[in-house]
Tab-separated table of C-alpha atoms in Angstrom:
chain	number	residue	atom	x	y	z
A	1	UNK	CA	31.115	4.096	-7.305
A	2	UNK	CA	29.323	6.348	-10.259
A	3	UNK	CA	26.889	8.454	-10.137
A	4	UNK	CA	23.746	8.329	-12.791
A	5	UNK	CA	22.018	11.276	-13.987
A	6	UNK	CA	19.056	11.630	-15.788
A	7	UNK	CA	16.927	14.747	-16.608
A	8	UNK	CA	13.141	13.839	-17.295
A	9	UNK	CA	10.842	16.080	-19.433
A	10	UNK	CA	7.502	15.695	-19.382
A	11	UNK	CA	5.164	14.706	-22.327
A	12	UNK	CA	2.151	13.468	-19.462
A	13	UNK	CA	0.734	13.249	-15.821
A	14	UNK	CA	3.064	14.077	-13.256
A	15	UNK	CA	1.476	11.684	-11.051
A	16	UNK	CA	1.196	8.842	-14.079
A	17	UNK	CA	5.624	9.500	-14.297
A	18	UNK	CA	5.985	8.999	-10.331
A	19	UNK	CA	4.081	5.844	-10.208
A	20	UNK	CA	5.823	4.037	-13.652
A	21	UNK	CA	9.180	6.003	-12.245
A	22	UNK	CA	8.821	3.982	-8.702
A	23	UNK	CA	7.581	1.306	-10.425
A	24	UNK	CA	11.064	1.150	-12.533
A	25	UNK	CA	13.013	2.207	-9.411
A	26	UNK	CA	12.049	-1.259	-8.461
A	27	UNK	CA	13.280	-3.118	-10.752
A	28	UNK	CA	16.386	-1.157	-10.886
A	29	UNK	CA	16.526	-2.141	-6.769
A	30	UNK	CA	16.537	-6.393	-7.368
A	31	UNK	CA	20.104	-5.217	-9.332
A	32	UNK	CA	23.547	-5.792	-8.023
A	33	UNK	CA	25.383	-2.649	-7.878
A	34	UNK	CA	22.231	0.295	-6.758
A	35	UNK	CA	23.299	1.816	-3.558
A	36	UNK	CA	20.397	4.645	-3.419
A	37	UNK	CA	18.197	6.813	-5.889
A	38	UNK	CA	16.763	10.312	-5.356
A	39	UNK	CA	13.780	11.715	-7.776
A	40	UNK	CA	13.275	15.319	-6.799
A	41	UNK	CA	10.876	17.572	-9.140
A	42	UNK	CA	12.183	20.911	-9.940
A	43	UNK	CA	10.247	23.252	-7.868
A	44	UNK	CA	10.231	26.606	-10.753
A	45	UNK	CA	8.675	24.702	-13.268
A	46	UNK	CA	6.742	20.660	-12.314
A	47	UNK	CA	8.081	19.344	-16.075
A	48	UNK	CA	10.999	18.936	-14.851
A	49	UNK	CA	12.632	15.318	-12.953
A	50	UNK	CA	15.866	14.872	-12.004
A	51	UNK	CA	17.031	11.368	-10.948
A	52	UNK	CA	20.461	10.910	-9.032
A	53	UNK	CA	21.337	7.840	-8.673
A	54	UNK	CA	24.637	6.116	-7.144
A	55	UNK	CA	25.794	2.726	-7.996
A	56	UNK	CA	29.110	0.852	-6.955
A	57	UNK	CA	30.062	0.801	-10.592
A	58	UNK	CA	29.552	2.030	-13.879
A	59	UNK	CA	29.372	-1.769	-15.088
A	60	UNK	CA	26.958	-3.062	-12.805
A	61	UNK	CA	24.653	0.664	-13.656
A	62	UNK	CA	25.094	-0.857	-17.840
A	63	UNK	CA	24.387	-4.560	-16.685
A	64	UNK	CA	20.959	-3.321	-15.073
A	65	UNK	CA	19.834	-0.863	-18.437
A	66	UNK	CA	20.821	-4.195	-20.481
A	67	UNK	CA	19.056	-6.311	-18.465
A	68	UNK	CA	16.348	-8.390	-20.829
A	69	UNK	CA	13.488	-6.559	-18.111
A	70	UNK	CA	14.342	-3.301	-18.456
A	71	UNK	CA	12.710	-2.454	-21.207
A	72	UNK	CA	9.266	-3.781	-20.031
A	73	UNK	CA	9.784	-2.151	-17.118
A	74	UNK	CA	10.258	1.677	-18.355
A	75	UNK	CA	8.139	1.668	-20.595
A	76	UNK	CA	5.558	3.270	-19.406
A	77	UNK	CA	7.865	6.240	-17.656
A	78	UNK	CA	9.558	6.136	-21.321
A	79	UNK	CA	5.902	7.122	-23.030
A	80	UNK	CA	5.673	9.465	-19.880
A	81	UNK	CA	8.681	11.634	-20.398
A	82	UNK	CA	11.840	12.343	-22.694
A	83	UNK	CA	15.085	11.900	-20.874
A	84	UNK	CA	18.711	12.335	-21.129
A	85	UNK	CA	20.951	10.551	-18.908
A	86	UNK	CA	24.926	10.608	-17.690
A	87	UNK	CA	27.314	8.936	-15.762
A	88	UNK	CA	29.446	10.161	-13.916
A	89	UNK	CA	32.913	10.283	-11.302
A	90	UNK	CA	32.439	11.900	-7.685
A	91	UNK	CA	35.750	14.440	-7.940
A	92	UNK	CA	34.943	16.253	-4.324
A	93	UNK	CA	31.747	15.507	-1.910
A	94	UNK	CA	30.758	17.468	1.688
A	95	UNK	CA	28.810	16.399	4.642
A	96	UNK	CA	28.256	18.613	6.968
A	97	UNK	CA	28.339	16.947	10.860
A	98	UNK	CA	25.543	16.475	12.467
A	99	UNK	CA	27.266	18.245	15.826
A	100	UNK	CA	24.472	20.883	16.749
């Protein structure tokens, strides 16, 4: 499993960006290898978002981003935000127990 971290800095309207992200994410949910993602907005800087996505492998992520239709899905999002992304290998993790 790998983690894809993508930071977005808005240049457009937040509601339009979230809608465009959701439409792009709908396409990615159909691609093999996506496990889950979370888009979060920074509390102290509403123009800053981060997407944390878990993929089965770097190859699965790269194949989804190289898909011929991906560019069309991401075009609106790219018009509303600048982004930088990177792929990470998990090293340490923690989950709280459900016990009280």
